[in-house]
Amino acid sequence: MTDLINLQGKLDFENLTKNIVKRLEWLGSFAKDPEGGITRLLYSQQWTDTQQALKCWMETEGLDVKFDEVGNLSGILKGVNQTETVLTGSHIDTVKNGGLYDGQYGIVAGILALIYLKEHYGTPKCNLEVVSLAEEEGSRFPYCFWGSKNIAGSAYKKDVENLADSNGVIFSEAMSEAGFNFRNETKSPRKDLKVFVEVHVEQGNVLETEKKSVGIVKGIVGQRRFTIEVNGEANHAGTTPMGYRKDAVYAASHMIYETLNMAKQYGDPLVATAGRIDISPNIANVVPGKAAFTLDLRHNDKNTISHFTERFTEKIKDISREHGVETTIEKWLDTDPVPMDPQVTGLIEKKCKEKKVSYKVMHSGAGHDAQIFAPFIPTAMLFVPSEKGISHSPAEYTAPEDLAEGVKALIGTLYELAYK
Amino acid sequence: MTDLINLQGKLDFENLTKNIVKRLEWLGSFAKDPEGGITRLLYSQQWTDTQQALKCWMETEGLDVKFDEVGNLSGILKGVNQTETVLTGSHIDTVKNGGLYDGQYGIVAGILALIYLKEHYGTPKCNLEVVSLAEEEGSRFPYCFWGSKNIAGSAYKKDVENLADSNGVIFSEAMSEAGFNFRNETKSPRKDLKVFVEVHVEQGNVLETEKKSVGIVKGIVGQRRFTIEVNGEANHAGTTPMGYRKDAVYAASHMIYETLNMAKQYGDPLVATAGRIDISPNIANVVPGKAAFTLDLRHNDKNTISHFTERFTEKIKDISREHGVETTIEKWLDTDPVPMDPQVTGLIEKKCKEKKVSYKVMHSGAGHDAQIFAPFIPTAMLFVPSEKGISHSPAEYTAPEDLAEGVKALIGTLYELAYK
């Protein structure tokens, strides 16, 4: 491994930058997708190859290594007191044709942080553990956070065992083929964990736009998703006067326009997105009889989400009446905002100030493993910038200097948590 | 045929109503589609069977019958002066799973009118001819008005001979298999035609809404069709603040809403339709990077169409700038309005008043064979109501009484044109 971690005695901040990039590329090489980017779906051969490679690297660096029952891989730097553990890490799975940073950056950052701390400060007061979480994206089976939920004790065999992937392979078969089995749910979850810190790419363009290297996440947004279905009357586009129409697209456009206007008026951090539209019959010369669109709504305050929901629902009903169409609003996703631990985020902010890392306290608009840990143990998250906010794409990119600043902030944080 | 045309001596207005319905059902029986409605595509077996059945009926009624080179079928009631012809009729082809009225009603109405006139008034001053036009819909091959264009001399072999249907059958092969060949284009088009009158279902809901039996068409609208493509930036729906977005759907909704508002403000008979929308990537949790929609624009005055085009183009450019997206507007169809002959429509109006037929002078928002004849000879069109405006569907329906009123108006018109 010395070609990758060229220590020249010790890992220092100077050689950190190039080591991170090399290590991410090395890790990505185990799951290259011929169609672009990397594809590393839960329990696939690419997944197994990568976890094995990581295990080998962790061992070489002198960490104690273990898989748990479901395939989460841990590298442990043992502390004086081995009954308590400071945990870092992120997920190893990717979406199809994903990028080099989402998930695996948090694992590489964690390993490099442990190497640095061990070399500079020796044995920590408690265990320091980096985890390569089995799954977060929900890209192979329709289930998210499989890795972190198993550690937090909120994953259940009955919820996943019969799920099938797009090739018809059943979850339990895929798991068993990869050499794993379900966690014994009668056993209580791990009691040694005292804190979890995750490092991740932002997947947005806030840090880039505001020219900050690190984001300190104060909370993960709550989300609601709706499908709004507008039923009008399909008619001939030439022979139906405007006044006799029940045009579903006219009504839906009006609804989308007014709802997004309202979202802008609410101001940050509220975001609303009409990401999907389905029209019927979707022919140029037919007045559309049906239009369905989705609305994805996020904010870090539950009351604001509820208030906005009430207001946009009223607005849509008014517009529906105005256009003489029938409209239904179906909510199909509803998750509460998850605050991060203020003590741990305060500590991170203090370290960033000390180390002169440029940072921004912000919320996360995307879901992360940290939201599974947060109700269970004190949890914090660090972001690094994503160029143009691009994520879930081979074009995902974070500048090496920013990747290094993220590790620097993580090192400072873990030092405070495990050595002081 | 006496079971259908129960003359009891003579065809009169009393038995007209039930005869029309029976005759339409009889004609529809030659092209029943197992998937619903009737499907009678150009030169198909169903097409041939129907034209042969019509030929047989025409002969039984004592009309002189002939096919032209391309398959238009005519039944002629010879006049004293045989160098001039008053023509009526419509198209025999249908869309896939079409209804019982679109096209074939105009042919049945024409035959019944000729029978009535012959019985009541004997030999006309000039020829009276009813034509079952080979093709209008463009449903088998991507070409419309094949029948009428051949009579008007505006159909060309080179434009169609190599067109393929969805099974890969070439136009010229299909034609030759049905027993027809191309018209000799060096021969000038027919010189005997002095007027064309077409009866057709409205395919809209104006007559039904205004409770009129007959529409007198003063013109067929001009049409323009556009595709408007909005290019923004695809982004994560959770991590991209509203102010940092280039949301193609937000911009497109705004454009559609304002353009259709403007169309309503212009007032009848302007109609504008955004019938087709395509979004990319069309995923609930991704800010859409691309949205393309069509705009179908119709009016009976060319200047109004041009004026509206200028105004909506400006509006769309403004909205595009406001949303920070790039927008292109492509025009892919542009046909001028076609006025009907004022003398012939005036005559029809006079007859409707005389015979106490409830009528409305209106324009046609759909294209018809009449627009091919109009630049060539004086042309007029009569509409009967379409229930709920439904057309191109097995649910197409016109009440028998309205069908009869349409024939009554046609009889009066043909009498004026051929007997006075």
mmCIF file of C-alpha atoms in Angstrom, chain A residues 275 277-279 282-283, chain B residues 227-230 248-249 252 256 275-282 288-294:
data_model
loop_
_atom_site.group_PDB
_atom_site.id
_atom_site.type_symbol
_atom_site.label_atom_id
_atom_site.label_comp_id
_atom_site.label_asym_id
_atom_site.label_seq_id
_atom_site.Cartn_x
_atom_site.Cartn_y
_atom_site.Cartn_z
ATOM 1 C CA GLY A 275 -39.816 16.318 -11.103
ATOM 2 C CA ILE A 277 -45.011 14.709 -15.326
ATOM 3 C CA ASP A 278 -47.172 12.161 -17.152
ATOM 4 C CA ILE A 279 -49.683 13.336 -19.716
ATOM 5 C CA ASN A 282 -49.715 13.126 -24.911
ATOM 6 C CA ILE A 283 -50.381 13.893 -28.578
ATOM 7 C CA THR B 227 -42.097 22.351 -30.304
ATOM 8 C CA ILE B 228 -40.693 24.476 -27.493
ATOM 9 C CA GLU B 229 -37.621 22.992 -25.836
ATOM 10 C CA VAL B 230 -36.495 24.354 -22.484
ATOM 11 C CA ALA B 248 -36.970 23.383 -16.868
ATOM 12 C CA VAL B 249 -40.426 22.313 -15.634
ATOM 13 C CA ALA B 252 -42.175 25.355 -19.068
ATOM 14 C CA ILE B 256 -47.704 27.031 -21.015
ATOM 15 C CA GLY B 275 -50.826 18.524 -26.072
ATOM 16 C CA ARG B 276 -47.492 16.825 -25.553
ATOM 17 C CA ILE B 277 -44.888 17.263 -22.816
ATOM 18 C CA ASP B 278 -41.593 15.378 -22.475
ATOM 19 C CA ILE B 279 -39.492 15.832 -19.360
ATOM 20 C CA SER B 280 -35.951 14.689 -18.635
ATOM 21 C CA PRO B 281 -34.974 12.903 -16.475
ATOM 22 C CA ASN B 282 -38.634 12.745 -15.278
ATOM 23 C CA PRO B 288 -35.793 18.568 -14.321
ATOM 24 C CA GLY B 289 -33.012 19.622 -16.671
ATOM 25 C CA LYS B 290 -35.082 19.514 -19.842
ATOM 26 C CA ALA B 291 -38.734 20.009 -20.782
ATOM 27 C CA ALA B 292 -40.153 20.013 -24.301
ATOM 28 C CA PHE B 293 -43.779 20.789 -25.117
ATOM 29 C CA THR B 294 -45.796 21.189 -28.288
#
